[in-house]
Short mmCIF file of N, CA and C and ligand atoms in Angstrom, two decimals:
data_model
loop_
_atom_site.label_atom_id
_atom_site.label_comp_id
_atom_site.label_asym_id
_atom_site.label_seq_id
_atom_site.Cartn_x
_atom_site.Cartn_y
_atom_site.Cartn_z
N MET A 4 50.09 27.88 138.95
CA MET A 4 50.65 29.24 139.95
C MET A 4 51.97 29.85 139.61
N PRO A 5 52.82 28.91 139.77
CA PRO A 5 54.44 28.93 139.59
C PRO A 5 54.92 29.16 138.59
N ARG A 6 54.09 28.48 137.28
CA ARG A 6 54.48 28.70 135.89
C ARG A 6 54.14 30.17 135.59
N ASN A 7 53.67 31.09 136.62
CA ASN A 7 53.44 32.40 135.61
C ASN A 7 54.62 33.44 136.33
N THR A 8 54.60 32.77 137.96
CA THR A 8 55.79 33.38 138.59
C THR A 8 56.95 33.36 138.40
N LYS A 9 57.35 32.41 137.82
CA LYS A 9 58.80 32.60 136.70
C LYS A 9 58.85 33.62 135.93
N ILE A 10 57.49 33.90 134.90
CA ILE A 10 57.57 35.40 134.04
C ILE A 10 57.28 36.12 134.63
N VAL A 11 57.00 36.21 135.75
CA VAL A 11 56.50 37.70 136.22
C VAL A 11 57.69 38.35 137.07
N PRO A 12 58.01 39.15 136.31
CA PRO A 12 58.95 39.85 137.46
C PRO A 12 59.31 40.59 138.13
N ALA A 13 60.17 40.50 139.10
CA ALA A 13 59.81 40.79 140.67
C ALA A 13 59.89 42.52 140.91
N ASP A 14 60.99 43.21 140.02
CA ASP A 14 61.30 43.99 140.21
C ASP A 14 60.09 45.13 139.09
N LEU A 15 58.80 45.40 140.19
CA LEU A 15 57.97 46.03 138.69
C LEU A 15 58.64 47.56 138.12
N ALA A 16 59.21 48.03 138.97
CA ALA A 16 59.19 50.01 138.94
C ALA A 16 60.33 49.73 137.62
N ASN A 17 61.29 49.37 137.46
CA ASN A 17 62.00 49.54 136.45
C ASN A 17 61.09 48.62 135.02
N LEU A 18 59.78 48.13 134.97
CA LEU A 18 58.95 47.74 133.91
C LEU A 18 58.95 48.71 133.59
N ARG A 19 59.13 48.59 131.76
CA ARG A 19 59.26 49.47 130.60
C ARG A 19 58.47 49.13 129.60
N ILE A 20 57.50 50.02 128.71
CA ILE A 20 56.93 49.32 127.29
C ILE A 20 58.26 49.30 126.64
N ILE A 21 58.36 48.25 126.06
CA ILE A 21 59.01 47.95 124.92
C ILE A 21 58.81 48.43 123.40
N HIS A 22 59.99 48.30 122.67
CA HIS A 22 59.35 48.91 121.60
C HIS A 22 60.06 48.15 120.53
N TYR A 23 59.36 48.08 118.99
CA TYR A 23 59.59 47.31 118.02
C TYR A 23 61.20 47.75 117.76
N PRO A 24 62.17 46.10 117.09
CA PRO A 24 61.89 45.33 116.94
C PRO A 24 62.61 44.05 117.79
N ASP A 25 62.41 44.79 119.39
CA ASP A 25 62.38 43.60 120.82
C ASP A 25 61.79 42.51 120.26
N SER A 26 62.21 41.27 120.14
CA SER A 26 61.89 40.27 119.68
C SER A 26 60.93 39.19 120.73
N ARG A 27 60.35 39.72 122.19
CA ARG A 27 59.65 39.36 122.87
C ARG A 27 58.37 39.78 122.24
N LEU A 28 57.93 41.12 121.62
CA LEU A 28 56.42 41.56 120.94
C LEU A 28 56.31 40.40 119.79
N SER A 29 57.52 39.47 119.68
CA SER A 29 56.69 38.57 118.17
C SER A 29 56.58 37.09 118.34
N ARG A 30 56.81 36.99 119.51
CA ARG A 30 56.59 35.65 120.31
C ARG A 30 55.19 35.09 120.87
N PRO A 31 54.43 34.23 120.34
CA PRO A 31 53.14 34.14 121.14
C PRO A 31 53.17 33.73 122.44
N SER A 32 52.07 34.34 122.99
CA SER A 32 52.67 34.03 124.92
C SER A 32 51.49 32.76 125.52
N ASP A 33 52.00 32.83 126.70
CA ASP A 33 51.51 31.46 127.37
C ASP A 33 50.33 31.47 128.09
N THR A 34 49.66 30.71 127.71
CA THR A 34 48.14 30.85 128.16
C THR A 34 48.29 30.97 129.88
N VAL A 35 47.55 32.13 130.51
CA VAL A 35 48.14 32.47 132.22
C VAL A 35 47.25 31.25 133.24
N ALA A 36 47.78 30.74 134.47
CA ALA A 36 47.66 29.80 135.46
C ALA A 36 46.74 30.65 136.12
N LEU A 37 45.51 30.61 136.41
CA LEU A 37 44.57 31.28 137.71
C LEU A 37 44.09 30.72 138.86
N PRO A 38 44.06 31.14 139.84
CA PRO A 38 44.57 32.73 140.42
C PRO A 38 46.03 32.33 140.65
N ASP A 39 46.83 33.88 140.27
CA ASP A 39 47.92 33.89 140.58
C ASP A 39 47.81 35.72 140.97
N GLU A 40 48.11 35.55 142.20
CA GLU A 40 48.71 36.49 143.31
C GLU A 40 49.69 37.70 142.22
N SER A 41 50.45 37.39 141.63
CA SER A 41 51.69 38.07 141.20
C SER A 41 50.78 39.25 139.65
N LEU A 42 49.88 38.56 139.57
CA LEU A 42 49.63 39.34 138.01
C LEU A 42 48.55 40.77 138.90
N LEU A 43 48.26 40.94 139.96
CA LEU A 43 47.59 42.66 140.32
C LEU A 43 48.73 43.20 140.55
N PRO A 44 49.69 43.17 140.79
CA PRO A 44 50.82 44.50 141.06
C PRO A 44 51.30 44.79 139.42
N LEU A 45 51.31 43.38 138.44
CA LEU A 45 51.95 44.18 137.41
C LEU A 45 50.87 44.91 136.64
N ALA A 46 49.71 44.34 136.69
CA ALA A 46 48.38 44.96 136.08
C ALA A 46 48.34 46.31 136.24
N GLU A 47 48.58 46.13 137.62
CA GLU A 47 48.34 47.84 138.31
C GLU A 47 49.38 49.01 137.89
N ARG A 48 51.06 48.09 137.43
CA ARG A 48 52.28 48.80 136.97
C ARG A 48 51.74 49.34 135.38
N MET A 49 50.82 47.97 134.92
CA MET A 49 50.87 47.79 133.09
C MET A 49 50.03 49.43 133.20
N PHE A 50 48.83 49.42 134.11
CA PHE A 50 47.85 50.55 134.24
C PHE A 50 48.57 51.87 133.98
N GLU A 51 49.42 52.02 134.99
CA GLU A 51 50.42 53.54 135.57
C GLU A 51 51.18 53.53 134.15
N LEU A 52 51.94 52.25 133.49
CA LEU A 52 52.75 52.73 132.34
C LEU A 52 52.21 53.20 131.04
N MET A 53 50.58 52.94 130.48
CA MET A 53 49.52 52.93 129.78
C MET A 53 49.36 54.56 130.26
N SER A 54 48.32 55.17 130.90
CA SER A 54 48.18 56.23 131.62
C SER A 54 49.14 56.97 131.21
N ALA A 55 50.36 57.03 131.74
CA ALA A 55 51.70 58.15 131.77
C ALA A 55 51.63 58.18 130.11
N VAL A 56 51.26 57.93 129.18
CA VAL A 56 51.17 57.89 127.60
C VAL A 56 50.36 57.80 127.36
N ARG A 57 49.22 57.90 127.94
CA ARG A 57 48.19 58.02 127.00
C ARG A 57 47.24 57.13 126.31
N GLY A 58 47.96 55.64 126.65
CA GLY A 58 47.53 54.85 126.04
C GLY A 58 45.81 54.54 126.28
N VAL A 59 45.14 53.97 125.34
CA VAL A 59 44.34 52.68 126.07
C VAL A 59 44.04 51.66 125.83
N GLY A 60 45.01 50.47 125.48
CA GLY A 60 45.32 49.51 126.04
C GLY A 60 46.85 49.06 125.86
N LEU A 61 47.08 47.85 126.43
CA LEU A 61 48.80 47.60 127.18
C LEU A 61 49.00 46.16 126.93
N ALA A 62 49.21 45.49 126.29
CA ALA A 62 49.28 43.90 126.48
C ALA A 62 50.82 43.52 127.12
N ALA A 63 50.77 42.76 127.93
CA ALA A 63 51.88 41.78 128.81
C ALA A 63 53.11 42.17 128.06
N PRO A 64 53.30 41.04 126.80
CA PRO A 64 53.91 41.31 125.92
C PRO A 64 54.71 42.38 125.51
N GLN A 65 53.82 44.08 125.52
CA GLN A 65 54.53 45.00 125.61
C GLN A 65 55.51 45.10 126.76
N VAL A 66 55.41 45.14 128.01
CA VAL A 66 56.22 45.17 129.04
C VAL A 66 57.56 43.65 129.17
N GLY A 67 57.08 43.20 128.06
CA GLY A 67 58.23 41.90 127.70
C GLY A 67 57.87 40.67 128.62
N VAL A 68 56.65 40.50 129.04
CA VAL A 68 55.86 39.49 129.69
C VAL A 68 55.30 38.61 129.27
N ASN A 69 55.90 37.38 128.86
CA ASN A 69 54.96 36.71 127.80
C ASN A 69 53.67 36.04 128.11
N LEU A 70 52.69 36.35 128.51
CA LEU A 70 51.25 35.91 128.89
C LEU A 70 50.30 36.11 128.12
N ARG A 71 49.56 35.55 128.41
CA ARG A 71 48.70 36.27 127.85
C ARG A 71 47.22 37.11 128.37
N PHE A 72 47.84 38.35 128.78
CA PHE A 72 46.90 39.17 129.30
C PHE A 72 47.01 40.51 128.92
N PHE A 73 46.02 41.79 128.38
CA PHE A 73 45.95 42.74 128.52
C PHE A 73 45.34 43.72 129.13
N VAL A 74 45.59 44.64 129.61
CA VAL A 74 44.72 46.02 129.82
C VAL A 74 44.10 46.94 129.43
N ALA A 75 43.29 47.02 129.95
CA ALA A 75 42.27 48.22 128.91
C ALA A 75 41.81 49.39 129.47
N GLY A 76 41.18 50.38 128.97
CA GLY A 76 40.53 51.66 128.98
C GLY A 76 40.47 52.40 130.04
N PRO A 77 39.88 53.17 130.53
CA PRO A 77 38.40 53.35 129.59
C PRO A 77 38.28 54.16 128.57
N VAL A 78 37.93 53.21 127.68
CA VAL A 78 37.57 53.65 126.37
C VAL A 78 36.76 54.78 125.73
N ALA A 79 35.72 54.75 126.54
CA ALA A 79 34.39 55.64 126.66
C ALA A 79 34.53 55.62 127.50
N GLN A 80 33.25 57.07 127.43
CA GLN A 80 32.43 57.52 129.07
C GLN A 80 31.80 56.63 129.56
N GLY A 81 31.96 56.90 131.08
CA GLY A 81 31.16 55.66 131.63
C GLY A 81 31.92 53.86 131.29
N ASP A 82 33.10 53.80 130.76
CA ASP A 82 33.38 52.41 130.94
C ASP A 82 34.50 52.31 132.66
N ASP A 83 34.74 51.11 132.35
CA ASP A 83 35.74 50.81 133.32
C ASP A 83 36.76 50.67 132.86
N ARG A 84 37.99 50.70 134.02
CA ARG A 84 39.43 49.92 133.52
C ARG A 84 39.11 48.28 133.69
N ARG A 85 40.15 47.51 133.05
CA ARG A 85 39.57 46.34 132.48
C ARG A 85 41.05 45.23 132.86
N VAL A 86 40.67 44.65 133.23
CA VAL A 86 42.00 43.67 132.69
C VAL A 86 41.19 41.98 132.41
N TYR A 87 41.97 41.99 131.17
CA TYR A 87 41.03 40.77 130.62
C TYR A 87 42.74 39.49 130.09
N VAL A 88 42.15 38.72 130.89
CA VAL A 88 43.16 37.11 130.83
C VAL A 88 42.41 36.29 129.82
N ASN A 89 43.56 35.33 129.36
CA ASN A 89 43.27 34.59 128.38
C ASN A 89 42.07 34.78 127.74
N PRO A 90 41.90 36.29 127.19
CA PRO A 90 41.32 36.50 126.13
C PRO A 90 40.70 35.59 125.13
N VAL A 91 39.83 35.44 124.30
CA VAL A 91 39.28 34.76 122.99
C VAL A 91 38.05 35.59 122.40
N ILE A 92 38.02 35.57 121.01
CA ILE A 92 37.20 36.31 120.52
C ILE A 92 36.37 35.55 119.94
N LEU A 93 35.23 35.30 120.43
CA LEU A 93 33.73 35.06 120.23
C LEU A 93 33.38 35.14 118.88
N SER A 94 32.75 35.97 118.63
CA SER A 94 32.27 36.53 117.40
C SER A 94 33.09 38.08 117.02
N ALA A 95 32.92 37.68 115.54
CA ALA A 95 33.76 39.39 115.09
C ALA A 95 32.64 39.36 113.63
N GLU A 96 31.96 40.83 113.56
CA GLU A 96 31.12 40.94 112.02
C GLU A 96 31.70 42.57 111.48
N GLY A 97 31.11 42.97 110.35
CA GLY A 97 31.07 44.01 110.22
C GLY A 97 33.07 44.20 110.15
N ARG A 98 33.01 45.36 109.48
CA ARG A 98 34.44 46.12 108.88
C ARG A 98 34.80 47.58 109.24
N GLN A 99 35.48 47.87 109.77
CA GLN A 99 36.05 48.95 109.84
C GLN A 99 37.56 49.05 109.40
N GLU A 100 38.40 50.33 109.05
CA GLU A 100 39.46 50.94 109.05
C GLU A 100 39.77 52.15 109.04
N GLU A 101 41.09 52.11 110.31
CA GLU A 101 41.10 53.22 110.72
C GLU A 101 42.87 53.61 110.91
N GLU A 102 42.51 54.38 111.05
CA GLU A 102 44.27 55.38 111.92
C GLU A 102 44.40 53.90 112.95
N GLU A 103 45.77 53.28 112.94
CA GLU A 103 45.46 53.12 114.30
C GLU A 103 47.38 53.08 114.82
N GLY A 104 47.77 53.22 115.98
CA GLY A 104 48.57 53.26 116.94
C GLY A 104 49.11 52.46 117.85
N CYS A 105 50.68 52.42 118.38
CA CYS A 105 50.98 51.04 119.22
C CYS A 105 51.60 51.85 119.77
N LEU A 106 51.69 51.37 121.42
CA LEU A 106 52.49 52.38 122.18
C LEU A 106 54.48 51.74 121.97
N SER A 107 53.82 50.33 121.40
CA SER A 107 55.52 49.83 121.31
C SER A 107 55.72 50.14 119.49
N PHE A 108 55.42 51.22 119.02
CA PHE A 108 55.72 51.89 117.56
C PHE A 108 55.64 53.22 118.00
N PRO A 109 56.16 54.01 118.59
CA PRO A 109 56.08 55.51 119.15
C PRO A 109 56.33 56.34 117.98
N GLY A 110 55.44 57.00 117.77
CA GLY A 110 55.41 58.47 116.85
C GLY A 110 54.79 57.82 115.55
N MET A 111 54.14 56.71 115.39
CA MET A 111 53.63 56.18 113.76
C MET A 111 52.45 55.84 114.14
N THR A 112 51.18 55.81 112.79
CA THR A 112 50.06 55.44 113.52
C THR A 112 49.74 54.86 111.24
N CYS A 113 49.15 53.79 111.44
CA CYS A 113 48.76 53.45 109.85
C CYS A 113 47.05 53.40 109.91
N ARG A 114 46.84 52.97 108.26
CA ARG A 114 45.29 52.35 108.08
C ARG A 114 45.35 51.16 108.34
N ILE A 115 44.34 50.13 109.41
CA ILE A 115 44.54 49.23 109.63
C ILE A 115 43.01 48.26 109.53
N LYS A 116 42.77 47.17 108.40
CA LYS A 116 41.36 46.81 108.94
C LYS A 116 41.31 46.00 109.63
N ARG A 117 40.42 46.48 110.47
CA ARG A 117 39.28 45.51 111.01
C ARG A 117 37.95 44.92 111.18
N TYR A 118 37.44 44.16 112.03
CA TYR A 118 36.31 44.01 112.30
C TYR A 118 35.65 45.03 112.59
N GLY A 119 34.38 45.87 112.79
CA GLY A 119 33.58 46.37 113.26
C GLY A 119 32.71 45.93 115.03
N ILE A 120 32.21 45.11 114.81
CA ILE A 120 32.19 44.51 116.06
C ILE A 120 32.82 43.13 116.55
N VAL A 121 32.96 43.35 117.47
CA VAL A 121 33.59 42.11 118.30
C VAL A 121 33.15 41.54 119.42
N THR A 122 33.07 40.57 119.74
CA THR A 122 32.58 39.82 121.33
C THR A 122 33.69 39.01 121.83
N VAL A 123 34.20 39.45 123.30
CA VAL A 123 35.76 38.55 123.98
C VAL A 123 34.49 38.09 125.00
N ALA A 124 35.14 36.85 125.58
CA ALA A 124 35.45 36.15 126.52
C ALA A 124 36.80 36.39 127.38
N ALA A 125 36.54 36.17 128.97
CA ALA A 125 38.07 36.67 129.09
C ALA A 125 37.84 36.33 130.50
N TYR A 126 39.01 35.94 131.24
CA TYR A 126 38.82 35.99 133.02
C TYR A 126 39.11 37.09 133.31
N GLY A 127 38.60 37.60 134.73
CA GLY A 127 39.21 39.00 135.43
C GLY A 127 40.04 38.46 136.06
N LEU A 128 41.05 38.87 136.87
CA LEU A 128 42.01 38.70 137.79
C LEU A 128 41.73 37.79 138.66
N ASP A 129 40.07 38.09 139.06
CA ASP A 129 39.43 36.97 140.30
C ASP A 129 39.21 35.95 139.71
N GLY A 130 39.60 35.43 138.45
CA GLY A 130 39.25 34.00 137.58
C GLY A 130 37.87 34.26 137.86
N GLN A 131 37.12 35.33 137.60
CA GLN A 131 35.87 35.04 136.98
C GLN A 131 35.69 35.08 135.62
N ILE A 132 35.01 34.15 134.69
CA ILE A 132 34.63 34.57 133.44
C ILE A 132 33.63 35.56 132.95
N PHE A 133 34.26 36.74 131.83
CA PHE A 133 33.03 37.35 131.37
C PHE A 133 32.88 37.58 129.64
N GLN A 134 32.30 38.33 129.23
CA GLN A 134 32.02 38.21 127.86
C GLN A 134 31.54 40.26 127.55
N GLN A 135 32.35 40.27 126.76
CA GLN A 135 32.27 42.07 126.55
C GLN A 135 31.72 42.14 124.87
N THR A 136 31.15 42.76 124.55
CA THR A 136 31.10 43.06 122.83
C THR A 136 31.43 44.90 123.22
N GLY A 137 32.16 44.99 122.16
CA GLY A 137 32.67 46.58 121.61
C GLY A 137 32.85 46.32 119.91
N GLN A 138 32.76 47.98 119.91
CA GLN A 138 32.31 48.55 118.64
C GLN A 138 33.13 49.58 118.40
N GLY A 139 33.94 49.67 117.27
CA GLY A 139 34.58 51.36 116.88
C GLY A 139 35.99 50.83 117.42
N LEU A 140 36.29 51.80 118.38
CA LEU A 140 37.48 51.86 118.86
C LEU A 140 37.97 50.60 119.69
N LEU A 141 36.70 50.15 120.80
CA LEU A 141 37.15 49.01 121.48
C LEU A 141 37.19 47.83 120.85
N ALA A 142 35.82 47.56 119.76
CA ALA A 142 36.30 46.30 118.88
C ALA A 142 38.00 46.28 118.15
N ARG A 143 38.73 47.95 117.87
CA ARG A 143 39.72 47.97 117.77
C ARG A 143 40.82 47.35 118.73
N LEU A 144 40.93 47.35 119.94
CA LEU A 144 41.58 47.25 120.62
C LEU A 144 41.51 45.66 121.07
N PHE A 145 40.43 45.20 121.10
CA PHE A 145 40.06 43.73 121.17
C PHE A 145 41.48 43.18 120.19
N GLN A 146 40.77 43.14 119.12
CA GLN A 146 41.59 42.51 118.13
C GLN A 146 43.16 43.15 118.29
N HIS A 147 43.63 44.67 118.48
CA HIS A 147 44.93 44.87 118.17
C HIS A 147 45.77 43.65 119.71
N GLU A 148 45.07 44.21 120.63
CA GLU A 148 45.80 44.03 121.92
C GLU A 148 45.88 42.05 121.67
N ILE A 149 45.04 41.58 121.49
CA ILE A 149 44.93 39.61 120.98
C ILE A 149 45.72 39.75 120.14
N ASP A 150 45.67 40.30 119.20
CA ASP A 150 46.83 40.30 118.34
C ASP A 150 48.57 40.23 118.91
N HIS A 151 48.60 40.93 120.14
CA HIS A 151 49.79 41.24 120.76
C HIS A 151 49.98 39.40 120.99
N LEU A 152 49.13 39.40 121.53
CA LEU A 152 49.32 37.69 122.38
C LEU A 152 49.81 36.82 121.58
N ASP A 153 49.23 36.66 120.21
CA ASP A 153 50.01 36.18 119.53
C ASP A 153 51.48 36.25 118.44
N GLY A 154 51.90 37.50 118.86
CA GLY A 154 53.39 38.17 118.57
C GLY A 154 52.97 38.68 117.43
N VAL A 155 51.29 38.88 116.38
CA VAL A 155 51.23 39.24 115.27
C VAL A 155 51.31 41.29 116.07
N LEU A 156 51.90 42.18 114.88
CA LEU A 156 52.34 43.30 115.36
C LEU A 156 51.39 44.45 114.28
N LEU A 157 51.38 45.47 114.31
CA LEU A 157 50.78 46.67 113.31
C LEU A 157 51.51 46.08 112.26
N VAL A 158 53.28 46.44 111.54
CA VAL A 158 53.78 45.69 110.96
C VAL A 158 53.19 44.52 109.98
N ASN A 159 52.61 43.67 110.93
CA ASN A 159 52.57 42.36 109.95
C ASN A 159 51.29 42.99 109.48
N ARG A 160 50.24 43.56 109.80
CA ARG A 160 48.96 43.84 109.42
C ARG A 160 48.79 45.34 108.33
N MET A 161 50.13 45.59 108.09
CA MET A 161 50.33 46.82 107.30
C MET A 161 49.99 46.27 105.68
N GLY A 162 49.27 47.09 104.91
CA GLY A 162 49.14 47.03 103.54
C GLY A 162 50.72 47.09 102.99
N THR A 163 50.25 47.04 101.77
CA THR A 163 52.33 47.38 101.38
C THR A 163 52.35 48.95 101.28
N LEU A 164 51.05 49.73 100.95
CA LEU A 164 51.57 51.12 101.10
C LEU A 164 51.68 51.76 102.12
N ALA A 165 50.85 51.14 103.32
CA ALA A 165 51.48 52.01 104.65
C ALA A 165 52.95 51.52 105.24
N ARG A 166 53.30 50.25 104.78
CA ARG A 166 54.52 49.56 104.72
C ARG A 166 55.47 51.01 104.31
N LEU A 167 55.33 51.10 103.25
CA LEU A 167 56.52 52.07 102.40
C LEU A 167 56.01 53.83 102.82
N ALA A 168 54.65 53.76 103.09
CA ALA A 168 54.56 55.63 104.17
C ALA A 168 55.60 55.78 105.12
N ASN A 169 55.68 54.04 106.13
CA ASN A 169 55.83 54.76 107.39
C ASN A 169 57.80 53.26 107.49
N ARG A 170 58.33 53.48 106.32
CA ARG A 170 59.88 53.11 106.02
C ARG A 170 60.24 53.27 106.71
N ARG A 171 60.15 55.09 106.84
CA ARG A 171 61.44 55.70 107.40
C ARG A 171 60.63 55.67 108.95
N ALA A 172 59.94 55.20 109.50
CA ALA A 172 59.73 55.68 110.93
C ALA A 172 60.11 54.13 111.67
N LEU A 173 59.54 52.88 110.56
CA LEU A 173 60.57 51.54 111.26
C LEU A 173 62.03 51.41 111.50
N LYS A 174 62.50 51.93 110.18
CA LYS A 174 64.04 52.24 110.07
C LYS A 174 64.69 52.79 111.47
N ASP A 175 63.82 54.33 112.21
CA ASP A 175 64.58 54.75 112.95
C ASP A 175 64.36 53.95 114.31
N LEU A 176 63.21 53.25 114.55
CA LEU A 176 62.83 52.48 115.37
C LEU A 176 63.83 51.25 115.92
N GLU A 177 64.43 50.66 114.24
CA GLU A 177 65.47 49.05 114.46
C GLU A 177 66.52 49.77 114.76
N GLU A 178 66.85 51.35 114.19
CA GLU A 178 68.28 51.59 114.76
C GLU A 178 68.00 52.40 115.81
N GLN A 179 67.25 52.89 116.60
CA GLN A 179 67.18 53.16 118.25
C GLN A 179 67.59 51.71 118.86
N PHE A 180 66.70 50.52 118.32
CA PHE A 180 66.54 49.38 118.99
C PHE A 180 68.58 48.75 119.31
N GLU A 181 68.74 48.97 117.65
CA GLU A 181 70.50 48.60 118.01
C GLU A 181 70.98 49.09 118.59
N GLY A 182 70.81 50.34 118.66
CA GLY A 182 71.35 51.32 119.44
C GLY A 182 71.40 51.02 121.05
N LYS A 183 70.45 51.03 121.45
CA LYS A 183 69.86 50.34 122.60
C LYS A 183 70.73 48.66 123.56
N SER A 184 70.84 47.95 122.12
CA SER A 184 71.21 47.04 122.54
C SER A 184 72.80 46.66 122.48
N SER A 185 73.19 47.47 121.79
CA SER A 185 74.99 47.19 121.85
C SER A 185 75.65 48.32 122.44
N ALA A 186 74.67 49.15 123.22
CA ALA A 186 74.87 50.26 124.23
C ALA A 186 75.61 49.16 125.62
ZN1 LIG B 1 50.06 47.37 120.37
#
């Protein structure tokens, strides 16, 4: 418990989605110690930030909190929104290659190869473990968000062609970031 509290910011209203190349995005995150009551308001704030930009998934490192959890959904009709704490991939099969975006790379999408069907196990905020199998977008979301927890970003998954095609967009993000940090 005390371990997370040191990382969870007290001022949630000022929490923002951070953008590439902020170094907090490329750092592997720490395992969450459960139960932790400070995670619920943090998760609520993440849902808020995610919905405001019409995202379907947001990982804690994307708001500068290097803990292993993400929020998601609803992805398909009838889905619930959900919090995934300390998620692991239990099985992955098949293939898909689709355009993928990331809230930390605004304005950029690129084709990424992923598994087609993925089963994850994770804890809910209540400390109960659950399993979920996703295919298509949901399978991609699982892989994308768990990548964030390992510090792996779109830019690390891109092929040479996608990197060339997005050269300008990446450079723009780098320049914006430098502008902000020197301001
Ligand atoms: Zn992302």
